[in-house]
mmCIF file of C-alpha atoms in Angstrom:
data_model
loop_
_atom_site.group_PDB
_atom_site.id
_atom_site.type_symbol
_atom_site.label_atom_id
_atom_site.label_comp_id
_atom_site.label_asym_id
_atom_site.label_seq_id
_atom_site.Cartn_x
_atom_site.Cartn_y
_atom_site.Cartn_z
ATOM 1 C CA MET A 1 172.160 119.566 48.151
ATOM 2 C CA CYS A 2 173.756 116.666 46.260
ATOM 3 C CA ILE A 3 176.028 116.070 49.280
ATOM 4 C CA ARG A 4 173.035 115.913 51.633
ATOM 5 C CA ASP A 5 171.082 113.577 49.387
ATOM 6 C CA SER A 6 174.160 111.407 48.849
ATOM 7 C CA ILE A 7 174.660 110.910 52.601
ATOM 8 C CA LYS A 8 170.968 110.144 53.066
ATOM 9 C CA PHE A 9 170.937 107.648 50.201
ATOM 10 C CA LYS A 10 174.058 105.796 51.419
ATOM 11 C CA ARG A 11 172.130 104.674 54.509
ATOM 12 C CA THR A 12 169.864 102.508 52.357
ATOM 13 C CA LEU A 13 172.646 100.546 50.616
ATOM 14 C CA GLN A 14 172.761 97.616 53.033
ATOM 15 C CA LYS A 15 168.968 97.301 52.982
ATOM 16 C CA GLU A 16 168.962 97.164 49.191
ATOM 17 C CA ASP A 17 171.538 94.353 49.194
ATOM 18 C CA ALA A 18 169.182 92.179 51.210
ATOM 19 C CA LYS A 19 166.023 93.291 49.444
ATOM 20 C CA PHE A 20 167.037 92.551 45.859
ATOM 21 C CA GLU A 21 167.425 88.795 45.840
ATOM 22 C CA ILE A 22 165.435 86.654 43.403
ATOM 23 C CA PRO A 23 165.465 82.967 42.465
ATOM 24 C CA GLU A 24 167.881 82.076 39.679
ATOM 25 C CA GLU A 25 165.134 80.626 37.477
ATOM 26 C CA GLU A 26 163.449 84.033 37.335
ATOM 27 C CA TYR A 27 166.408 85.813 35.741
ATOM 28 C CA PRO A 28 165.605 87.131 32.242
ATOM 29 C CA LEU A 29 167.606 86.869 29.033
ATOM 30 C CA VAL A 30 170.415 89.444 28.944
ATOM 31 C CA THR A 31 172.538 90.592 26.012
ATOM 32 C CA VAL A 32 176.001 91.958 26.830
ATOM 33 C CA GLN A 33 177.344 94.336 24.177
ATOM 34 C CA LEU A 34 181.094 94.940 23.913
ATOM 35 C CA PRO A 35 181.866 97.705 21.387
ATOM 36 C CA VAL A 36 185.575 97.563 20.493
ATOM 37 C CA TYR A 37 187.888 99.072 17.899
ATOM 38 C CA ASN A 38 191.551 98.046 17.591
ATOM 39 C CA GLU A 39 191.829 97.099 21.276
ATOM 40 C CA LEU A 40 194.854 94.841 20.855
ATOM 41 C CA TYR A 41 196.004 94.820 24.469
ATOM 42 C CA VAL A 42 192.737 94.453 26.376
ATOM 43 C CA VAL A 43 190.168 92.698 24.166
ATOM 44 C CA GLU A 44 191.037 89.198 25.421
ATOM 45 C CA ARG A 45 190.866 90.316 29.032
ATOM 46 C CA LEU A 46 187.453 91.875 28.377
ATOM 47 C CA ILE A 47 186.054 88.707 26.803
ATOM 48 C CA ASP A 48 187.442 86.569 29.654
ATOM 49 C CA ALA A 49 185.751 88.787 32.239
ATOM 50 C CA ILE A 50 182.353 88.698 30.528
ATOM 51 C CA ALA A 51 182.494 84.946 29.841
ATOM 52 C CA ALA A 52 183.107 84.426 33.563
ATOM 53 C CA PHE A 53 179.795 86.046 34.535
ATOM 54 C CA ASP A 54 177.949 84.105 37.208
ATOM 55 C CA TYR A 55 174.674 84.036 35.273
ATOM 56 C CA PRO A 56 172.679 81.179 33.693
ATOM 57 C CA LYS A 57 174.395 80.346 30.405
ATOM 58 C CA ASN A 58 171.088 79.749 28.635
ATOM 59 C CA LYS A 59 170.017 83.296 29.509
ATOM 60 C CA LEU A 60 173.184 85.133 28.506
ATOM 61 C CA GLU A 61 174.106 86.404 25.036
ATOM 62 C CA ILE A 62 177.423 88.166 24.378
ATOM 63 C CA GLN A 63 177.904 90.439 21.354
ATOM 64 C CA LEU A 64 181.454 91.498 20.552
ATOM 65 C CA LEU A 65 180.754 94.496 18.309
ATOM 66 C CA ASP A 66 184.144 94.540 16.640
ATOM 67 C CA ASP A 67 184.967 97.164 14.016
ATOM 68 C CA SER A 68 188.709 96.513 14.325
ATOM 69 C CA THR A 69 191.030 96.834 11.341
ATOM 70 C CA ASP A 70 194.222 95.506 12.958
ATOM 71 C CA GLU A 71 195.378 92.115 14.241
ATOM 72 C CA SER A 72 193.156 92.401 17.304
ATOM 73 C CA PHE A 73 190.216 91.232 15.175
ATOM 74 C CA GLU A 74 191.764 87.795 14.639
ATOM 75 C CA ILE A 75 192.885 87.594 18.272
ATOM 76 C CA ALA A 76 189.340 88.311 19.418
ATOM 77 C CA LEU A 77 187.912 85.823 16.926
ATOM 78 C CA ARG A 78 190.036 83.012 18.357
ATOM 79 C CA LYS A 79 188.931 83.924 21.875
ATOM 80 C CA VAL A 80 185.266 83.988 20.786
ATOM 81 C CA GLU A 81 185.593 80.569 19.152
ATOM 82 C CA TYR A 82 187.206 79.214 22.310
ATOM 83 C CA TYR A 83 184.205 80.176 24.422
ATOM 84 C CA GLN A 84 181.740 79.052 21.765
ATOM 85 C CA ASN A 85 183.245 75.583 22.089
ATOM 86 C CA LEU A 86 182.539 75.761 25.826
ATOM 87 C CA GLY A 87 178.859 76.389 25.167
ATOM 88 C CA ILE A 88 178.847 80.155 25.702
ATOM 89 C CA ASP A 89 176.461 82.122 23.479
ATOM 90 C CA ILE A 90 179.020 84.618 22.183
ATOM 91 C CA VAL A 91 179.398 86.044 18.694
ATOM 92 C CA GLN A 92 181.770 88.482 17.013
ATOM 93 C CA ILE A 93 179.880 91.004 14.897
ATOM 94 C CA LYS A 94 181.546 93.147 12.237
ATOM 95 C CA ARG A 95 179.425 95.727 10.448
ATOM 96 C CA PRO A 96 179.567 95.961 6.635
ATOM 97 C CA GLU A 97 180.328 99.672 7.024
ATOM 98 C CA ARG A 98 181.543 101.527 10.075
ATOM 99 C CA LYS A 99 179.012 104.333 10.465
ATOM 100 C CA GLY A 100 178.224 106.223 13.629
ATOM 101 C CA PHE A 101 181.222 104.964 15.610
ATOM 102 C CA LYS A 102 180.187 103.526 19.002
ATOM 103 C CA ALA A 103 176.555 104.611 18.719
ATOM 104 C CA GLY A 104 176.297 102.969 15.314
ATOM 105 C CA ALA A 105 177.790 99.727 16.623
ATOM 106 C CA LEU A 106 175.412 99.603 19.590
ATOM 107 C CA GLU A 107 172.374 100.286 17.397
ATOM 108 C CA TYR A 108 173.467 97.642 14.898
ATOM 109 C CA GLY A 109 173.803 95.046 17.643
ATOM 110 C CA LEU A 110 170.537 96.095 19.290
ATOM 111 C CA LYS A 111 168.543 95.174 16.182
ATOM 112 C CA ILE A 112 169.641 91.538 16.437
ATOM 113 C CA ALA A 113 169.957 91.286 20.227
ATOM 114 C CA LYS A 114 167.925 88.518 21.820
ATOM 115 C CA GLY A 115 168.006 89.883 25.359
ATOM 116 C CA GLU A 116 165.319 91.822 27.148
ATOM 117 C CA TYR A 117 168.090 93.751 28.892
ATOM 118 C CA ILE A 118 171.291 95.161 27.379
ATOM 119 C CA ALA A 119 174.503 95.425 29.417
ATOM 120 C CA ILE A 120 177.299 97.526 27.914
ATOM 121 C CA PHE A 121 181.028 97.515 28.688
ATOM 122 C CA ASP A 122 183.900 99.362 27.039
ATOM 123 C CA ALA A 123 187.102 97.504 26.212
ATOM 124 C CA ASP A 124 189.073 98.654 29.267
ATOM 125 C CA PHE A 125 186.536 97.282 31.797
ATOM 126 C CA THR A 126 186.748 94.007 33.727
ATOM 127 C CA PRO A 127 183.427 93.644 35.571
ATOM 128 C CA TYR A 128 183.041 91.224 38.446
ATOM 129 C CA PRO A 129 181.284 87.871 37.854
ATOM 130 C CA ASP A 130 178.214 88.833 39.906
ATOM 131 C CA PHE A 131 177.582 92.110 38.040
ATOM 132 C CA LEU A 132 174.349 90.996 36.366
ATOM 133 C CA LYS A 133 172.985 89.307 39.465
ATOM 134 C CA LYS A 134 173.418 92.571 41.353
ATOM 135 C CA THR A 135 171.846 94.823 38.709
ATOM 136 C CA ILE A 136 169.082 92.881 36.953
ATOM 137 C CA PRO A 137 166.860 92.549 40.070
ATOM 138 C CA TYR A 138 166.291 96.306 40.110
ATOM 139 C CA PHE A 139 164.456 96.036 36.797
ATOM 140 C CA LEU A 140 162.225 93.273 38.137
ATOM 141 C CA GLU A 141 161.359 95.359 41.173
ATOM 142 C CA ASP A 142 160.141 98.336 39.116
ATOM 143 C CA ASN A 143 159.057 98.020 35.480
ATOM 144 C CA LYS A 144 159.596 101.753 34.905
ATOM 145 C CA ILE A 145 163.356 101.538 35.533
ATOM 146 C CA GLY A 146 165.094 101.902 32.178
ATOM 147 C CA VAL A 147 168.750 101.949 33.273
ATOM 148 C CA VAL A 148 170.827 100.654 36.161
ATOM 149 C CA GLN A 149 174.204 102.387 36.319
ATOM 150 C CA ALA A 150 177.095 100.995 38.376
ATOM 151 C CA LYS A 151 180.083 102.827 39.828
ATOM 152 C CA TRP A 152 183.497 102.684 38.175
ATOM 153 C CA GLU A 153 186.517 101.322 40.005
ATOM 154 C CA HIS A 154 190.070 102.058 38.886
ATOM 155 C CA LEU A 155 192.527 99.256 38.163
ATOM 156 C CA ASN A 156 195.491 101.609 37.710
ATOM 157 C CA LYS A 157 194.689 104.438 40.118
ATOM 158 C CA ASP A 158 198.188 104.376 41.616
ATOM 159 C CA TYR A 159 200.037 104.246 38.286
ATOM 160 C CA SER A 160 200.847 107.982 38.250
ATOM 161 C CA ILE A 161 199.744 111.339 39.606
ATOM 162 C CA LEU A 162 197.635 111.706 36.447
ATOM 163 C CA THR A 163 195.630 108.549 37.127
ATOM 164 C CA LYS A 164 195.270 109.462 40.802
ATOM 165 C CA MET A 165 193.732 112.822 39.871
ATOM 166 C CA GLN A 166 191.353 111.187 37.397
ATOM 167 C CA ALA A 167 190.228 108.669 40.008
ATOM 168 C CA PHE A 168 189.769 111.518 42.492
ATOM 169 C CA ALA A 169 187.460 113.393 40.092
ATOM 170 C CA LEU A 170 185.521 110.325 38.926
ATOM 171 C CA ASP A 171 184.847 109.194 42.494
ATOM 172 C CA MET A 172 183.391 112.626 43.176
ATOM 173 C CA HIS A 173 181.182 112.345 40.077
ATOM 174 C CA PHE A 174 179.739 108.970 41.017
ATOM 175 C CA THR A 175 179.468 109.136 44.809
ATOM 176 C CA ILE A 176 178.320 112.754 45.088
ATOM 177 C CA GLU A 177 176.813 113.818 41.755
ATOM 178 C CA GLN A 178 175.228 110.625 40.436
ATOM 179 C CA GLN A 179 174.103 109.376 43.826
ATOM 180 C CA GLY A 180 172.886 112.780 44.971
ATOM 181 C CA ARG A 181 170.907 113.520 41.808
ATOM 182 C CA ASN A 182 169.354 110.073 41.807
ATOM 183 C CA ALA A 183 168.341 110.299 45.466
ATOM 184 C CA ALA A 184 166.745 113.713 44.903
ATOM 185 C CA GLY A 185 164.785 112.584 41.838
ATOM 186 C CA TYR A 186 166.753 114.627 39.285
ATOM 187 C CA PHE A 187 167.915 113.448 35.871
ATOM 188 C CA ILE A 188 171.125 111.446 35.781
ATOM 189 C CA ASN A 189 172.984 109.999 32.814
ATOM 190 C CA PHE A 190 174.161 106.587 31.740
ATOM 191 C CA ASN A 191 177.963 106.796 31.752
ATOM 192 C CA GLY A 192 178.463 104.949 28.474
ATOM 193 C CA THR A 193 179.613 101.715 30.115
ATOM 194 C CA ALA A 194 179.222 99.550 33.235
ATOM 195 C CA GLY A 195 175.448 99.728 33.126
ATOM 196 C CA VAL A 196 172.361 97.850 31.977
ATOM 197 C CA TRP A 197 169.519 99.133 29.787
ATOM 198 C CA ARG A 198 166.029 97.813 29.412
ATOM 199 C CA LYS A 199 165.774 97.167 25.668
ATOM 200 C CA GLN A 200 162.254 98.566 25.578
ATOM 201 C CA CYS A 201 163.545 101.825 27.069
ATOM 202 C CA ILE A 202 166.162 102.260 24.324
ATOM 203 C CA GLU A 203 163.602 101.618 21.596
ATOM 204 C CA ASP A 204 160.982 103.878 23.195
ATOM 205 C CA ALA A 205 163.501 106.735 23.400
ATOM 206 C CA GLY A 206 164.383 106.429 19.707
ATOM 207 C CA GLY A 207 167.501 104.268 19.876
ATOM 208 C CA TRP A 208 171.172 105.194 19.708
ATOM 209 C CA LYS A 209 171.980 108.332 17.694
ATOM 210 C CA ALA A 210 175.398 109.361 16.390
ATOM 211 C CA ASP A 211 174.687 113.086 15.978
ATOM 212 C CA THR A 212 176.532 113.981 19.206
ATOM 213 C CA LEU A 213 179.859 112.857 20.677
ATOM 214 C CA THR A 214 178.073 111.810 23.887
ATOM 215 C CA GLU A 215 175.420 109.428 22.629
ATOM 216 C CA ASP A 216 175.017 108.068 26.168
ATOM 217 C CA LEU A 217 174.013 111.463 27.598
ATOM 218 C CA ASP A 218 171.734 112.105 24.618
ATOM 219 C CA LEU A 219 169.848 108.805 24.969
ATOM 220 C CA SER A 220 169.704 109.188 28.760
ATOM 221 C CA TYR A 221 167.838 112.473 28.537
ATOM 222 C CA ARG A 222 165.543 111.312 25.742
ATOM 223 C CA ALA A 223 164.612 108.257 27.821
ATOM 224 C CA GLN A 224 163.951 110.250 31.003
ATOM 225 C CA LEU A 225 161.866 112.762 29.072
ATOM 226 C CA LYS A 226 159.763 109.748 28.044
ATOM 227 C CA GLY A 227 159.152 108.972 31.714
ATOM 228 C CA TRP A 228 161.705 106.212 32.294
ATOM 229 C CA LYS A 229 163.476 106.019 35.648
ATOM 230 C CA PHE A 230 167.234 105.660 36.066
ATOM 231 C CA LYS A 231 168.841 103.878 38.996
ATOM 232 C CA TYR A 232 172.381 104.505 40.208
ATOM 233 C CA VAL A 233 173.800 101.817 42.533
ATOM 234 C CA GLU A 234 176.833 102.826 44.559
ATOM 235 C CA ASN A 235 177.373 99.344 45.937
ATOM 236 C CA VAL A 236 177.833 97.705 42.509
ATOM 237 C CA THR A 237 181.193 98.448 40.892
ATOM 238 C CA ALA A 238 183.058 97.649 37.689
ATOM 239 C CA PRO A 239 186.850 98.086 37.500
ATOM 240 C CA ALA A 240 188.462 99.799 34.508
ATOM 241 C CA GLU A 241 191.749 101.330 33.401
ATOM 242 C CA LEU A 242 192.210 105.101 33.311
ATOM 243 C CA PRO A 243 194.076 106.918 30.510
ATOM 244 C CA THR A 244 197.750 106.989 31.438
ATOM 245 C CA ASP A 245 199.091 109.763 29.175
ATOM 246 C CA MET A 246 198.084 113.376 28.809
ATOM 247 C CA ASN A 247 197.192 113.212 25.110
ATOM 248 C CA ALA A 248 194.688 110.406 25.664
ATOM 249 C CA LEU A 249 193.170 112.274 28.612
ATOM 250 C CA LYS A 250 192.899 115.522 26.657
ATOM 251 C CA SER A 251 191.206 113.683 23.799
ATOM 252 C CA GLN A 252 188.735 112.074 26.200
ATOM 253 C CA GLN A 253 187.913 115.344 27.959
ATOM 254 C CA PHE A 254 187.487 117.142 24.631
ATOM 255 C CA ARG A 255 184.919 114.562 23.515
ATOM 256 C CA TRP A 256 183.046 114.688 26.795
ATOM 257 C CA ASN A 257 182.867 118.486 26.847
ATOM 258 C CA LYS A 258 182.054 118.968 23.178
ATOM 259 C CA GLY A 259 179.527 116.141 23.289
ATOM 260 C CA GLY A 260 177.891 117.650 26.356
ATOM 261 C CA ALA A 261 177.524 120.982 24.558
ATOM 262 C CA GLU A 262 176.086 119.242 21.492
ATOM 263 C CA THR A 263 173.565 117.387 23.647
ATOM 264 C CA ALA A 264 172.601 120.580 25.464
ATOM 265 C CA LYS A 265 171.928 122.265 22.129
ATOM 266 C CA LYS A 266 169.894 119.278 20.936
ATOM 267 C CA ILE A 267 167.923 118.476 24.106
ATOM 268 C CA GLY A 268 167.812 121.757 26.051
ATOM 269 C CA ARG A 269 164.668 123.112 24.404
ATOM 270 C CA SER A 270 162.851 119.791 24.860
ATOM 271 C CA VAL A 271 163.679 119.841 28.568
ATOM 272 C CA MET A 272 162.321 123.369 29.038
ATOM 273 C CA ASN A 273 159.153 122.603 27.033
ATOM 274 C CA SER A 274 158.451 119.407 28.971
ATOM 275 C CA GLU A 275 155.871 119.068 31.742
ATOM 276 C CA LEU A 276 158.493 118.264 34.359
ATOM 277 C CA PRO A 277 158.505 120.127 37.693
ATOM 278 C CA LEU A 278 160.434 123.397 37.511
ATOM 279 C CA ARG A 279 163.128 122.243 39.935
ATOM 280 C CA ILE A 280 163.911 119.217 37.733
ATOM 281 C CA LYS A 281 163.972 121.382 34.597
ATOM 282 C CA LEU A 282 166.395 123.850 36.135
ATOM 283 C CA HIS A 283 168.651 121.111 37.458
ATOM 284 C CA ALA A 284 168.642 119.345 34.075
ATOM 285 C CA ILE A 285 169.570 122.566 32.279
ATOM 286 C CA ALA A 286 172.379 123.193 34.767
ATOM 287 C CA HIS A 287 173.599 119.645 34.182
ATOM 288 C CA LEU A 288 173.470 119.902 30.394
ATOM 289 C CA PHE A 289 175.152 123.315 30.284
ATOM 290 C CA ASN A 290 177.796 122.639 32.934
ATOM 291 C CA THR A 291 180.575 123.007 30.372
ATOM 292 C CA THR A 292 179.779 126.736 30.196
ATOM 293 C CA ASN A 293 181.756 126.986 33.446
ATOM 294 C CA TYR A 294 184.919 127.078 31.357
ATOM 295 C CA ILE A 295 183.637 130.110 29.457
ATOM 296 C CA PHE A 296 183.080 132.015 32.696
ATOM 297 C CA ILE A 297 186.484 130.965 33.991
ATOM 298 C CA LEU A 298 188.061 132.394 30.844
ATOM 299 C CA ILE A 299 186.072 135.652 31.191
ATOM 300 C CA THR A 300 187.089 135.931 34.849
ATOM 301 C CA ALA A 301 190.752 135.444 33.958
ATOM 302 C CA ILE A 302 190.598 138.107 31.246
ATOM 303 C CA LEU A 303 188.784 140.626 33.461
ATOM 304 C CA SER A 304 191.090 140.076 36.420
ATOM 305 C CA VAL A 305 193.848 142.215 34.874
ATOM 306 C CA PRO A 306 191.828 145.443 34.383
ATOM 307 C CA LEU A 307 190.053 144.795 37.690
ATOM 308 C CA LEU A 308 193.339 144.838 39.570
ATOM 309 C CA PHE A 309 194.266 148.087 37.842
ATOM 310 C CA ILE A 310 190.934 149.677 38.825
ATOM 311 C CA LYS A 311 191.280 148.474 42.402
ATOM 312 C CA ASN A 312 194.750 149.957 42.871
ATOM 313 C CA HIS A 313 194.064 153.331 41.245
ATOM 314 C CA TYR A 314 190.381 154.237 41.597
ATOM 315 C CA ILE A 315 188.874 152.424 44.586
ATOM 316 C CA ASP A 316 189.739 153.312 48.157
ATOM 317 C CA PHE A 317 187.392 150.832 49.839
ATOM 318 C CA ASN A 318 188.912 147.350 49.923
ATOM 319 C CA TYR A 319 186.135 145.275 48.377
ATOM 320 C CA PHE A 320 188.528 142.384 47.906
ATOM 321 C CA LYS A 321 188.965 141.978 51.648
ATOM 322 C CA TYR A 322 185.265 141.350 52.146
ATOM 323 C CA ALA A 323 184.805 139.422 48.920
ATOM 324 C CA SER A 324 187.118 136.776 50.336
ATOM 325 C CA ILE A 325 184.116 135.417 52.243
ATOM 326 C CA PHE A 326 183.179 133.635 49.024
ATOM 327 C CA LEU A 327 186.228 131.448 49.522
ATOM 328 C CA LEU A 328 184.165 129.643 52.142
ATOM 329 C CA GLY A 329 182.451 127.955 49.217
ATOM 330 C CA SER A 330 185.603 125.950 48.704
ATOM 331 C CA LEU A 331 184.904 124.185 52.008
ATOM 332 C CA ALA A 332 181.821 122.555 50.515
ATOM 333 C CA ILE A 333 183.873 121.345 47.552
ATOM 334 C CA ALA A 334 186.567 119.970 49.840
ATOM 335 C CA TYR A 335 183.932 118.177 51.915
ATOM 336 C CA ALA A 336 182.407 116.640 48.781
ATOM 337 C CA TYR A 337 185.757 115.244 47.682
ATOM 338 C CA TYR A 338 186.405 113.981 51.207
ATOM 339 C CA ILE A 339 183.135 112.009 51.219
ATOM 340 C CA SER A 340 183.800 110.514 47.782
ATOM 341 C CA THR A 341 187.356 109.498 48.749
ATOM 342 C CA MET A 342 186.246 107.855 51.977
ATOM 343 C CA GLN A 343 183.477 105.982 50.188
ATOM 344 C CA ARG A 344 185.921 104.754 47.524
ATOM 345 C CA GLU A 345 188.307 103.397 50.131
ATOM 346 C CA LYS A 346 185.418 101.682 51.888
ATOM 347 C CA THR A 347 184.254 100.124 48.616
ATOM 348 C CA VAL A 348 187.747 98.896 47.726
ATOM 349 C CA ARG A 349 188.221 97.262 51.123
ATOM 350 C CA LYS A 350 184.798 95.605 50.898
ATOM 351 C CA THR A 351 185.518 94.327 47.384
ATOM 352 C CA CYS A 352 188.904 92.901 48.352
ATOM 353 C CA LEU A 353 187.478 91.061 51.346
ATOM 354 C CA LEU A 354 184.639 89.662 49.252
ATOM 355 C CA TYR A 355 186.668 88.409 46.324
ATOM 356 C CA THR A 356 189.663 87.117 48.206
ATOM 357 C CA SER A 357 187.364 85.101 50.481
ATOM 358 C CA ASP A 358 185.430 83.760 47.486
ATOM 359 C CA ALA A 359 188.516 82.785 45.483
ATOM 360 C CA ALA A 360 188.381 79.193 46.703
ATOM 361 C CA ASP A 361 184.768 78.855 45.535
ATOM 362 C CA GLU A 362 185.281 80.161 41.981
ATOM 363 C CA ARG A 363 185.693 76.685 40.481
ATOM 364 C CA SER A 364 182.206 75.646 41.570
ATOM 365 C CA SER A 365 180.464 78.946 40.818
ATOM 366 C CA VAL A 366 181.751 79.344 37.239
ATOM 367 C CA ASP A 367 181.563 76.239 35.097
ATOM 368 C CA LEU A 368 183.430 77.362 31.995
ATOM 369 C CA GLY A 369 185.811 74.532 31.405
ATOM 370 C CA GLY A 370 188.920 74.553 33.498
ATOM 371 C CA ARG A 371 191.748 76.066 35.457
ATOM 372 C CA ARG A 372 192.834 78.522 32.814
ATOM 373 C CA ILE A 373 189.816 80.768 33.448
ATOM 374 C CA ILE A 374 190.011 80.379 37.201
ATOM 375 C CA LYS A 375 193.667 81.438 37.279
ATOM 376 C CA LYS A 376 192.904 84.515 35.199
ATOM 377 C CA LYS A 377 190.049 85.477 37.496
ATOM 378 C CA ARG A 378 192.302 85.170 40.538
ATOM 379 C CA ALA A 379 194.945 87.304 38.845
ATOM 380 C CA LEU A 380 192.355 90.001 38.210
ATOM 381 C CA THR A 381 191.244 89.847 41.852
ATOM 382 C CA ILE A 382 194.824 90.350 43.081
ATOM 383 C CA SER A 383 195.316 93.298 40.745
ATOM 384 C CA ARG A 384 192.079 94.981 41.840
ATOM 385 C CA CYS A 385 193.027 94.760 45.494
ATOM 386 C CA GLY A 386 196.322 96.545 44.873
ATOM 387 C CA VAL A 387 198.638 93.587 45.460
ATOM 388 C CA ALA A 388 199.876 93.559 41.896
ATOM 389 C CA SER A 389 200.062 96.303 39.320
ATOM 390 C CA THR A 390 198.235 96.324 36.016
ATOM 391 C CA LYS A 391 200.327 96.483 32.853
ATOM 392 C CA GLN A 392 199.743 99.808 31.211
ATOM 393 C CA HIS A 393 199.216 100.503 27.552
ATOM 394 C CA ASN A 394 199.033 104.059 26.291
ATOM 395 C CA ARG A 395 196.144 103.728 23.892
ATOM 396 C CA ASN A 396 194.346 106.561 22.152
ATOM 397 C CA LYS A 397 190.719 105.436 21.963
ATOM 398 C CA ILE A 398 189.139 106.031 18.569
ATOM 399 C CA TYR A 399 185.485 105.544 19.422
ATOM 400 C CA ALA A 400 183.807 108.912 19.551
ATOM 401 C CA ASN A 401 182.655 108.517 23.137
ATOM 402 C CA ASP A 402 184.686 105.883 24.949
#
């Protein structure tokens, strides 16, 4: 069903591009939150990317929520001061006490945020300059939209077989799952980064909570239970680096799975007791409890040994021969991955054409004080299009839900 809805929804993408255009003077005040912790190798690149946003400077606030304890704090401070001198409204915020990890940092910044809308990016993201201009109009079109979630791109997809497999799975998640659920009217989740929140939506849902490892999933469901709409946009992307070593990947997957289970335990009863249509309830429960698949896989593996013994000694009829028909289900999975892969390649080609053709116009579109920024932006464009490789840093993220 998600595949069908995804294909149907993709047909509207070009229409939405033309539909959502508003005059620049009507853009609202936006706060961009950048939660970081000891991000020595990427914090400067992150700040450069956000400072280069093609958005009215008097309507853009940047919060670097920096809990760092290493030398990256001073490096980031110098970068912040550099852009402050250029007239950018950017500030480095360090909490008196580091409580609640990423959720705590976001909630702390939210209390002093000036923006009506809150964009969030993790340290390993480098969003394109037009990100806000492509996402904010959705909020102005419908005042019940609480979140606009963009698709992730992958700066280092070709670094290793590990990064290729991660990109393969993430493309499936966004193009098939997120797009399909959204098109069908089911609950989706904010992915923790590369998205924009309506500040009123966060406050109405109770704010950021640190009692689960997936505070983004938790807040997403609380907001949708309050009646807020979520919007996933396939045609708006934000590049990021994937974990390059197995330990970092295992740590990430552990947090996502444990956090999902914690959120299911916390929110599951509220979903079932809500007044939502039954189909949405059942789909939400399946989404929240999807990590139980691993339990059934383990049970199947354990039972397979005695089952083979029973088959060979006590059963004459070959049930296994006819049970193989269930393997046809794998065709649907293969088709889903095929669609997501084709869509990713199409998006990458479109992005490369757009940004390489616009490279000559960057000086006029971003008035941030000189060639240094323009050269960095061009370097990022080349890297995203696969001409140059991105320098890798094996970093174990410490935030509870990066």
